mmCIF file with all atom_site columns, C-alpha atoms in Angstrom:
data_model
loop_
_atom_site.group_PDB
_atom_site.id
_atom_site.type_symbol
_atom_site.label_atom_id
_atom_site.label_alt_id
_atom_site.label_comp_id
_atom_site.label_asym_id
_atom_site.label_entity_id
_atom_site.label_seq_id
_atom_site.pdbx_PDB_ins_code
_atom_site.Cartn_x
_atom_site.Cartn_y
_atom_site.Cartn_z
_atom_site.occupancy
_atom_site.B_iso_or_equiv
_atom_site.pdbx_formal_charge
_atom_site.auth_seq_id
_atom_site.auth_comp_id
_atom_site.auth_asym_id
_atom_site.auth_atom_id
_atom_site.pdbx_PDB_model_num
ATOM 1   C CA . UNK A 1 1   ? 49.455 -16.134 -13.391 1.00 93.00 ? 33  UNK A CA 1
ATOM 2   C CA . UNK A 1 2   ? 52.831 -17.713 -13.312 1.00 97.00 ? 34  UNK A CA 1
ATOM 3   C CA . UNK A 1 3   ? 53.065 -21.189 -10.713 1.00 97.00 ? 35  UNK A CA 1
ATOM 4   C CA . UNK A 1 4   ? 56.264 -22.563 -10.376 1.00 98.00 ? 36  UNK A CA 1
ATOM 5   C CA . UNK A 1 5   ? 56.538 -26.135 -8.636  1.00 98.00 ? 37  UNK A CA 1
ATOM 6   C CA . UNK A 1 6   ? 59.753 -27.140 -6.619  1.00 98.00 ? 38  UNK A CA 1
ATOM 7   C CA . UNK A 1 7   ? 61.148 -29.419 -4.529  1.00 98.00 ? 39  UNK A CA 1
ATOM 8   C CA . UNK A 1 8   ? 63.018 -32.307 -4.028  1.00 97.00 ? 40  UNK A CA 1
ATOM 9   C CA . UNK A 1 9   ? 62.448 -35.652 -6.990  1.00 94.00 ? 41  UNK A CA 1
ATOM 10  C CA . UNK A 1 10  ? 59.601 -37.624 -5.671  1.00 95.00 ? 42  UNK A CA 1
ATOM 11  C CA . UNK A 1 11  ? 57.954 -34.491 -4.236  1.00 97.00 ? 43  UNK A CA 1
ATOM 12  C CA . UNK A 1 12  ? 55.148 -34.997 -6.814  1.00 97.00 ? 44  UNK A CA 1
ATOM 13  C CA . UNK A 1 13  ? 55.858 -31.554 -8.957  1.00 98.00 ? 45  UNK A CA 1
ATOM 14  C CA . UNK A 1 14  ? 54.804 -33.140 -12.245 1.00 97.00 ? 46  UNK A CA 1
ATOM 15  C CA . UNK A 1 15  ? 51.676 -35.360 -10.898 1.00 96.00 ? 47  UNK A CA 1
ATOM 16  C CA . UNK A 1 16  ? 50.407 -32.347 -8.820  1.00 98.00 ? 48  UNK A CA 1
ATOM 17  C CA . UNK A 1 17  ? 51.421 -29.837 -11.630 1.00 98.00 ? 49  UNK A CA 1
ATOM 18  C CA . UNK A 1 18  ? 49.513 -31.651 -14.530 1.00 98.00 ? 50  UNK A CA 1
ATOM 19  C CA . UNK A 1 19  ? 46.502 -32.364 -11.736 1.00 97.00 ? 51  UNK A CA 1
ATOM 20  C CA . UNK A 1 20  ? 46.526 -28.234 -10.866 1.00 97.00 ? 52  UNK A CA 1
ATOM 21  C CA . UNK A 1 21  ? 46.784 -27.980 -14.566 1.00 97.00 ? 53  UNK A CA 1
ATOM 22  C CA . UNK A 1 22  ? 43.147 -29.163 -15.232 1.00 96.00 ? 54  UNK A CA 1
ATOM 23  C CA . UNK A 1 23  ? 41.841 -27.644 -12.106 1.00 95.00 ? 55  UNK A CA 1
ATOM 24  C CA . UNK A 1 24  ? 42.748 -24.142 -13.045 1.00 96.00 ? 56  UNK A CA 1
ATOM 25  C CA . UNK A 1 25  ? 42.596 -24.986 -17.156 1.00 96.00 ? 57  UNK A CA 1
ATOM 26  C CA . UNK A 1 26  ? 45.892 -23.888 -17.297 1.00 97.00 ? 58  UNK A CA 1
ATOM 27  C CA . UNK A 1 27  ? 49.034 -25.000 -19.909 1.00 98.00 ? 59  UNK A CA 1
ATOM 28  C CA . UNK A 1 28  ? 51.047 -27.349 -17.473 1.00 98.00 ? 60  UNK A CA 1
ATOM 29  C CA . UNK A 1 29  ? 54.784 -27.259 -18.377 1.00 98.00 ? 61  UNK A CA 1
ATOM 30  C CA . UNK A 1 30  ? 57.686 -29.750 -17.115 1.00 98.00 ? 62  UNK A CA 1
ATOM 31  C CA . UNK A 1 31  ? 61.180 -27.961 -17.034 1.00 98.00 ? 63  UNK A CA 1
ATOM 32  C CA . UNK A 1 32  ? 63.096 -31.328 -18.218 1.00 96.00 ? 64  UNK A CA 1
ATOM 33  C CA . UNK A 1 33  ? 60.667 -32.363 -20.926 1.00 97.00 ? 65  UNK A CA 1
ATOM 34  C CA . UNK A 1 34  ? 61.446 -28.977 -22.115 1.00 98.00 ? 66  UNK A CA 1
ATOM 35  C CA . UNK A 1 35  ? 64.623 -29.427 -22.247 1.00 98.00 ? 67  UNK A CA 1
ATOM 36  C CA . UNK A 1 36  ? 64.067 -32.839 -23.718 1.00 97.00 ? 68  UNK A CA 1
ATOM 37  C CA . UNK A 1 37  ? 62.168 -31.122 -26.080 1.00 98.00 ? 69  UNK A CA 1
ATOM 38  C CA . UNK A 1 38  ? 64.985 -28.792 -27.658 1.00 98.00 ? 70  UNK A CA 1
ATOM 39  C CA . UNK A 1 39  ? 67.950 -30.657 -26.699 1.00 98.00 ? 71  UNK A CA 1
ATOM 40  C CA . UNK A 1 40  ? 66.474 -33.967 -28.776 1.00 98.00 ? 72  UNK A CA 1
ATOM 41  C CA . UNK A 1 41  ? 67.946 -35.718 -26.097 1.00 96.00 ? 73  UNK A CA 1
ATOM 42  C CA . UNK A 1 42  ? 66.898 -37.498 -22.391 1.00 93.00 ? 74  UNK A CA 1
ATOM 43  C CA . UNK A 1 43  ? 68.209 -35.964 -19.749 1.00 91.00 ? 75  UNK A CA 1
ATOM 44  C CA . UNK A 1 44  ? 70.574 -38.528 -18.987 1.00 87.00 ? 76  UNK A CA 1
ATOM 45  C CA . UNK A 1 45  ? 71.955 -38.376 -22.340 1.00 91.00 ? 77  UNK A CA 1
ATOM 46  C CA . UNK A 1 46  ? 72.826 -35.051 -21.806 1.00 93.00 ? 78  UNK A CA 1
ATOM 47  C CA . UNK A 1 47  ? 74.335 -35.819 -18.619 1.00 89.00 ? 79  UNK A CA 1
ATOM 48  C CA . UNK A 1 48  ? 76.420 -38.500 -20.064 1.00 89.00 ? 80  UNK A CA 1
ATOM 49  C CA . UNK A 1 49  ? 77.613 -37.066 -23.378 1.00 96.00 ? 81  UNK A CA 1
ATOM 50  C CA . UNK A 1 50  ? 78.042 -33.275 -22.372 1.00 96.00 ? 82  UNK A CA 1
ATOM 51  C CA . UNK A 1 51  ? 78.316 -33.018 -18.422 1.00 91.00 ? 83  UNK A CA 1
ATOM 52  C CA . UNK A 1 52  ? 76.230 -31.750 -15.688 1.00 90.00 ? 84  UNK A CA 1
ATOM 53  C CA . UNK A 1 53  ? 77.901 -27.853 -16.362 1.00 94.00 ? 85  UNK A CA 1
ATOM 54  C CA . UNK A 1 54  ? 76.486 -28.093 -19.964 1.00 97.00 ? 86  UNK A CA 1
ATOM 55  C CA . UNK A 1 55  ? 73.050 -28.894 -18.669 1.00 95.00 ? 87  UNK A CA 1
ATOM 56  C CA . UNK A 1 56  ? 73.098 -26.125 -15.886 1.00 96.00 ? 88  UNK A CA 1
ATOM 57  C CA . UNK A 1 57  ? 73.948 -24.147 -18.081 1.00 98.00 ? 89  UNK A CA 1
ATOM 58  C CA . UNK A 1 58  ? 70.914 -25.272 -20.772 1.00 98.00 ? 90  UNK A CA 1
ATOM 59  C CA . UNK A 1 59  ? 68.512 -25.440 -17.677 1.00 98.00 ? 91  UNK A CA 1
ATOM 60  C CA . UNK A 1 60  ? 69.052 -21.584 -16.476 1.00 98.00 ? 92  UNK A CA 1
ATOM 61  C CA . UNK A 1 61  ? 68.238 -20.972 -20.165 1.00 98.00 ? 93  UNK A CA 1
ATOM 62  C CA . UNK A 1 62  ? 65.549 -22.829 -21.030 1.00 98.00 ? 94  UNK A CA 1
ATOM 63  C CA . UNK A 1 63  ? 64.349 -21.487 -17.352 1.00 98.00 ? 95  UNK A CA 1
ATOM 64  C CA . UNK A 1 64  ? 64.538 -17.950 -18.140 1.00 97.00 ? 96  UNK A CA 1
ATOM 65  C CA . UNK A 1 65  ? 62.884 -18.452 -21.711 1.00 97.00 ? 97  UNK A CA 1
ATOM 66  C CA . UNK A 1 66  ? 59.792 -19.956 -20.154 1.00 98.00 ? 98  UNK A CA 1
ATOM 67  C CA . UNK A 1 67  ? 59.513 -17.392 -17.884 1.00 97.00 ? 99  UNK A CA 1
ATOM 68  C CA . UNK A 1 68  ? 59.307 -15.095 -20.153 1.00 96.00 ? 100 UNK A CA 1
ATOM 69  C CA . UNK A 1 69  ? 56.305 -16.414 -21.615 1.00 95.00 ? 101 UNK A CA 1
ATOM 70  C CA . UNK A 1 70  ? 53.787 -13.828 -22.288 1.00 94.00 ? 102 UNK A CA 1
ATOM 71  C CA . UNK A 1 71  ? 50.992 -16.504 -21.098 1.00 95.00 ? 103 UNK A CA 1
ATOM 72  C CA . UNK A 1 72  ? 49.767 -18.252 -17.602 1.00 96.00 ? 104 UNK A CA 1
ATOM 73  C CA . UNK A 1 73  ? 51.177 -21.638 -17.009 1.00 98.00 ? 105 UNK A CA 1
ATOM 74  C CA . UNK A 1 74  ? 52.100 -24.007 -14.005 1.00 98.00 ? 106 UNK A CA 1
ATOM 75  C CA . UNK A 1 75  ? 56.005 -25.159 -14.147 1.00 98.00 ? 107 UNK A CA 1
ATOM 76  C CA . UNK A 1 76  ? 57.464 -28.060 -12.441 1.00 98.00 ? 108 UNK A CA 1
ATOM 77  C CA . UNK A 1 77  ? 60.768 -27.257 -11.899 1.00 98.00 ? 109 UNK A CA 1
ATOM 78  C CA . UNK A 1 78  ? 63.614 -30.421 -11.963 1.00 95.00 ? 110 UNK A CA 1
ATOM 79  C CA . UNK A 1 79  ? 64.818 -31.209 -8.408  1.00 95.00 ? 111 UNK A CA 1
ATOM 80  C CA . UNK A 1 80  ? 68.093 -29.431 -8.475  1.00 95.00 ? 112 UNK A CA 1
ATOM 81  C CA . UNK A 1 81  ? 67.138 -26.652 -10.693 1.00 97.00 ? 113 UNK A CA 1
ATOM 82  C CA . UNK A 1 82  ? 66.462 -23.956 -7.322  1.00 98.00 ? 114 UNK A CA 1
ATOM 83  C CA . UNK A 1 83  ? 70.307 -24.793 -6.674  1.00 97.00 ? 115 UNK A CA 1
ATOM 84  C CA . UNK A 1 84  ? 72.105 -23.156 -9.548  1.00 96.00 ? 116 UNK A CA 1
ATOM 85  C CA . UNK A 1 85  ? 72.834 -20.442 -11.443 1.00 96.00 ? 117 UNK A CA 1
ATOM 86  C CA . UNK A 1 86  ? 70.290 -17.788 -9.320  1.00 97.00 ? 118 UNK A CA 1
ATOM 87  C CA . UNK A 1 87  ? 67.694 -19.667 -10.736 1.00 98.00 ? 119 UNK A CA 1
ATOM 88  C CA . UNK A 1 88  ? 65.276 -18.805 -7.471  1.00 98.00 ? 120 UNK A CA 1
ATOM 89  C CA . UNK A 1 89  ? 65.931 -15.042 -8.317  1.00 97.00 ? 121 UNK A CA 1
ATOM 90  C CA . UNK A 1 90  ? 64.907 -15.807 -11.904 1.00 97.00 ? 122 UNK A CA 1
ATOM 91  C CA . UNK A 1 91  ? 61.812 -17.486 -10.515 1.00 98.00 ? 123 UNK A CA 1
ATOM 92  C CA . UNK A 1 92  ? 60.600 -15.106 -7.943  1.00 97.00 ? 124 UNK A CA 1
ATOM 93  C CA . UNK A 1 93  ? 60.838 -12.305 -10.120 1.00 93.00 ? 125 UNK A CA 1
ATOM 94  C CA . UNK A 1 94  ? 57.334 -10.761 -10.548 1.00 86.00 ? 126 UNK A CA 1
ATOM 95  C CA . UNK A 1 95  ? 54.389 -12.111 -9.959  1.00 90.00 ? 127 UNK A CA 1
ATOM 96  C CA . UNK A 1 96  ? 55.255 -15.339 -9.920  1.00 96.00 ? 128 UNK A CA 1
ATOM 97  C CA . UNK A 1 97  ? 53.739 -18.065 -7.403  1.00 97.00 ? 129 UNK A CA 1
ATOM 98  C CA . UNK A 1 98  ? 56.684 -20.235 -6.563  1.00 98.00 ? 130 UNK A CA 1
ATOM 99  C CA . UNK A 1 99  ? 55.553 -23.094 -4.514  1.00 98.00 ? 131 UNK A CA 1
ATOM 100 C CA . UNK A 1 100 ? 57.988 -25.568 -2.879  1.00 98.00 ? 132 UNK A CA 1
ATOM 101 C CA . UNK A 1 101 ? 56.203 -28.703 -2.219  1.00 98.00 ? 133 UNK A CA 1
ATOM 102 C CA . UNK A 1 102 ? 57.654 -29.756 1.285   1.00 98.00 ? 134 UNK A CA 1
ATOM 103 C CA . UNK A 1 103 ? 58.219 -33.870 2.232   1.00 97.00 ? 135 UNK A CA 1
ATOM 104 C CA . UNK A 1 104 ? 60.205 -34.725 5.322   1.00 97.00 ? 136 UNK A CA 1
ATOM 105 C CA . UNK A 1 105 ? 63.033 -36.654 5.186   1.00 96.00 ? 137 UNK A CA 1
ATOM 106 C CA . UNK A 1 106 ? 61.595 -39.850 5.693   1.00 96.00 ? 138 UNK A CA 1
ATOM 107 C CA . UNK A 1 107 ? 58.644 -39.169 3.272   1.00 97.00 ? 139 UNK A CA 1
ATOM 108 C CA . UNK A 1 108 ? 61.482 -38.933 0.512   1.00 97.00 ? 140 UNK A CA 1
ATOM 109 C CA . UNK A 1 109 ? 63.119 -41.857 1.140   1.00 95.00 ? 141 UNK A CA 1
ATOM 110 C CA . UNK A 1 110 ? 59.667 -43.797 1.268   1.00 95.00 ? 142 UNK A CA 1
ATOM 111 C CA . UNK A 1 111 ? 58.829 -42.567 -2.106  1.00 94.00 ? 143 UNK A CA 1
ATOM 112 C CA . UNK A 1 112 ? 62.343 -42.704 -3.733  1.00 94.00 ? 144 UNK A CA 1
ATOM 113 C CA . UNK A 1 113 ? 62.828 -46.429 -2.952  1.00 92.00 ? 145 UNK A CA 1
ATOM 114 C CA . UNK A 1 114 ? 59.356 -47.380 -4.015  1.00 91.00 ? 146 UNK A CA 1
ATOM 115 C CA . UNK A 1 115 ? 60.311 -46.059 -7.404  1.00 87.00 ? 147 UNK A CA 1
ATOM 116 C CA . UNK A 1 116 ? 63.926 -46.092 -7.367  1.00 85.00 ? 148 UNK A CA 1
ATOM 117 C CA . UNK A 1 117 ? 64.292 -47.680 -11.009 1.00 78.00 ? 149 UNK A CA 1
ATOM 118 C CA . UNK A 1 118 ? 62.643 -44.634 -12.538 1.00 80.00 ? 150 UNK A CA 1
ATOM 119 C CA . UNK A 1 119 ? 65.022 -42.431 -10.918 1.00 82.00 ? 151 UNK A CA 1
ATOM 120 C CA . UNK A 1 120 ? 68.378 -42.253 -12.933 1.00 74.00 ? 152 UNK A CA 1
ATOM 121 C CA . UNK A 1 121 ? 70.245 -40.370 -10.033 1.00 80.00 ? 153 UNK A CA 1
ATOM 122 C CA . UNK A 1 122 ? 69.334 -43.522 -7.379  1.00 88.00 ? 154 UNK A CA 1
ATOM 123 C CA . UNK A 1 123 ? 68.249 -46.612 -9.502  1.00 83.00 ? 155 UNK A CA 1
ATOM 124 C CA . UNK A 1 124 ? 72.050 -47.643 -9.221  1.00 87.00 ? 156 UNK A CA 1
ATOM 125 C CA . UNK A 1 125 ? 72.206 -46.833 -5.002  1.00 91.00 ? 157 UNK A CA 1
ATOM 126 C CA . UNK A 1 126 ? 70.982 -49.888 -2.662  1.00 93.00 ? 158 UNK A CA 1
ATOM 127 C CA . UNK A 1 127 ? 67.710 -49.303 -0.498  1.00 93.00 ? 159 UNK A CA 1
ATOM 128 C CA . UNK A 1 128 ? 70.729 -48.745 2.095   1.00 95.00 ? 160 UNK A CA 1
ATOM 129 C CA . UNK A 1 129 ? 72.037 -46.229 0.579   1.00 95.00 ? 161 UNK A CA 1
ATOM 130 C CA . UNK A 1 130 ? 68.764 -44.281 -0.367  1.00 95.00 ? 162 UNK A CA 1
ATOM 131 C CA . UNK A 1 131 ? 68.685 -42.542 2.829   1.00 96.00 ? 163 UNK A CA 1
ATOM 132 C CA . UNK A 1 132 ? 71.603 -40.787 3.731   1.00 96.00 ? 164 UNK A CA 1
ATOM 133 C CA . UNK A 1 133 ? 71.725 -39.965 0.129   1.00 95.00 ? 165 UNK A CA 1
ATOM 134 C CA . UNK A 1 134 ? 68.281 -38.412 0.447   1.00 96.00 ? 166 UNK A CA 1
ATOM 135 C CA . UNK A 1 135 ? 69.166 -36.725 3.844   1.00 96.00 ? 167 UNK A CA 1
ATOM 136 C CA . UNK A 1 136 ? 72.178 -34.925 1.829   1.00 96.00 ? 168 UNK A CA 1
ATOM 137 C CA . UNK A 1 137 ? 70.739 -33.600 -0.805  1.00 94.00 ? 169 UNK A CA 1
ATOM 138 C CA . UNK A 1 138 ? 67.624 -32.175 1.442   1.00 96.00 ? 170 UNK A CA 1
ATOM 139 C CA . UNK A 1 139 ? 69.770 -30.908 3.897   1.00 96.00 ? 171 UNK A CA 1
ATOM 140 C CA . UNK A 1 140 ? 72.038 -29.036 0.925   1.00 97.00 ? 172 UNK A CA 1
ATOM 141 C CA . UNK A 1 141 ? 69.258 -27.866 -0.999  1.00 97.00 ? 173 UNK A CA 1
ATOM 142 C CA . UNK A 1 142 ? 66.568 -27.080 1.680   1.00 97.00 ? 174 UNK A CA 1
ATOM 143 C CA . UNK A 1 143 ? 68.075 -23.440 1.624   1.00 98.00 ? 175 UNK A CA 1
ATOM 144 C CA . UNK A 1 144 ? 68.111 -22.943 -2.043  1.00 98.00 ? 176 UNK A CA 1
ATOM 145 C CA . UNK A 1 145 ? 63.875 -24.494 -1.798  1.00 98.00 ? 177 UNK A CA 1
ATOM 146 C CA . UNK A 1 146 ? 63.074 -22.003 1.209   1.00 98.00 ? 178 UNK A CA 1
ATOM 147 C CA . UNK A 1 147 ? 63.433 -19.192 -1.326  1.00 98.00 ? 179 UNK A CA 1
ATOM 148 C CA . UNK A 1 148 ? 59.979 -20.631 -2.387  1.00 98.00 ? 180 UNK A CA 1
ATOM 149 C CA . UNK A 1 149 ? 57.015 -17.641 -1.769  1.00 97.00 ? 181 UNK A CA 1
ATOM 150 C CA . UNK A 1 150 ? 54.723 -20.226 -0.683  1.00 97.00 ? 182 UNK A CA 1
ATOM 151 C CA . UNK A 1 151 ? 55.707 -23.581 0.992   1.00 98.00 ? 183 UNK A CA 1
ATOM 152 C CA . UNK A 1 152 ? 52.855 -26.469 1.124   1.00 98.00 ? 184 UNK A CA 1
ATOM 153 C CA . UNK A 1 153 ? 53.699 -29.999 3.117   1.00 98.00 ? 185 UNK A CA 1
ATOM 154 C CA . UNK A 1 154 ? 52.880 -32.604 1.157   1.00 98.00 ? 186 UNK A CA 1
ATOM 155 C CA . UNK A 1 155 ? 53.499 -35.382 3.826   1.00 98.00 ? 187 UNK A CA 1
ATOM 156 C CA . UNK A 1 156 ? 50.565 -38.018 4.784   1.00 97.00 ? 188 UNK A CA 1
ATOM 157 C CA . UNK A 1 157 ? 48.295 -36.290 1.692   1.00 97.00 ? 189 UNK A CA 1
ATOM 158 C CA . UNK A 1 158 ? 47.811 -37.263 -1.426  1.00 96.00 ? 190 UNK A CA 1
ATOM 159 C CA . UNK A 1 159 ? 48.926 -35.763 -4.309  1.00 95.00 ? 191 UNK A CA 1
ATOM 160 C CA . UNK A 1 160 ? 44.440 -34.795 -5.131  1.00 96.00 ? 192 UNK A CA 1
ATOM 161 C CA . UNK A 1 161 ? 44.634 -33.509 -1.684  1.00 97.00 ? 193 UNK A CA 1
ATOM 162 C CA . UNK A 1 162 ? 47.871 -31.709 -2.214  1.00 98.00 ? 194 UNK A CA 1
ATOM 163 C CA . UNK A 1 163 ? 46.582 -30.324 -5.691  1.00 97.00 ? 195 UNK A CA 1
ATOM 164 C CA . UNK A 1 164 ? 43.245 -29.412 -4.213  1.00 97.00 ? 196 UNK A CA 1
ATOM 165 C CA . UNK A 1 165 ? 45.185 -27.185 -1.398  1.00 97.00 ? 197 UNK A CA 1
ATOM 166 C CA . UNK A 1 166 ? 47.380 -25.441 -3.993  1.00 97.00 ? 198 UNK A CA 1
ATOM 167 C CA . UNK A 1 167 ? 43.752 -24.548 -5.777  1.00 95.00 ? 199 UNK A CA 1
ATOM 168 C CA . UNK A 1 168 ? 42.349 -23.268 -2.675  1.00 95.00 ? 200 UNK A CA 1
ATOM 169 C CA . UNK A 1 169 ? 45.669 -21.355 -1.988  1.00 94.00 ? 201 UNK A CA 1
ATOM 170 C CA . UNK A 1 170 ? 45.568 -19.976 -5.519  1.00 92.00 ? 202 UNK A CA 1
ATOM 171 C CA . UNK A 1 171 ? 42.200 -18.557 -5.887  1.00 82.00 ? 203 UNK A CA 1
#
């Protein structure tokens, strides 16, 4: 079995991935420490010294190479990785479970300010700013995250409670 986790940042992919993990004793992966991983270099590195086409491009590959894994695993996918390069084809091909863990707008902006300094793509934006920014992106990439097979609302719950519905969902 094959889980891929999506959604928007904030949306708890890792937290609830690595929780699921131990649930279901399965290999939890993360998409960008992957990448981390074989690119020796953060994320934002990459961003900074060779663009944001260089690192869709890396993404979509590194994407595809996990997937082809021969082995079960849970994936948390990065934020805007369901937005390029057919990577939601690539996903859903199979039998894999792609999940898009679902916040409303205003649950995103609650979370993203509250940890606003750990997010590169925001720590720079004033609390102000956070939510139209937020409202954007969602509205942009809701299409691309409705390709999801299964979507699960992760408003008012806890990311235990969230994990323990994806186990329930899953078995």
């Amino acid at each position: 079995m094959k889980i891929v986790l999506l959604g928007y940042m904030a949306s708890g992919k890792s937290s609830i991935g690595k929780r699921l993990s131990k649930k279901l004793s399965m290999k939890f992966l993360d998409l960008d420490d992957y990448i981390i991983e074989k690119e020796e270099m953060s994320i934002s590195k990459i961003f900074e010294t060779k663009g944001e086409v260089y690192f869709r491009l890396i993404e979509h590959k590194y994407l595809k190479e996990i997937l082809a894994k021969d082995e079960n695993f849970i994936l948390a996918l990065g934020g805007g990785t369901p937005c390029y390069a057919n990577n939601m084809e690539e996903v859903n091909k199979g039998n894999t479970s792609s999940i898009y863990l679902q916040g409303s707008t205003a649950t995103m902006i609650e979370r993203l300010i509250k940890k606003k300094a750990k997010r590169p793509l925001i720590a720079s934006l004033g609390d102000d700013k956070i939510p139209e920014f937020v409202a954007k992106h969602l509205f942009e990439r809701r299409p691309f995250y409705e390709q999801a097979k299964t979507t699960i609302k992760i408003d008012d719950k806890t990311k235990k409670e969230v994990a323990e519905e994806l186990k329930k969902l899953l078995n």
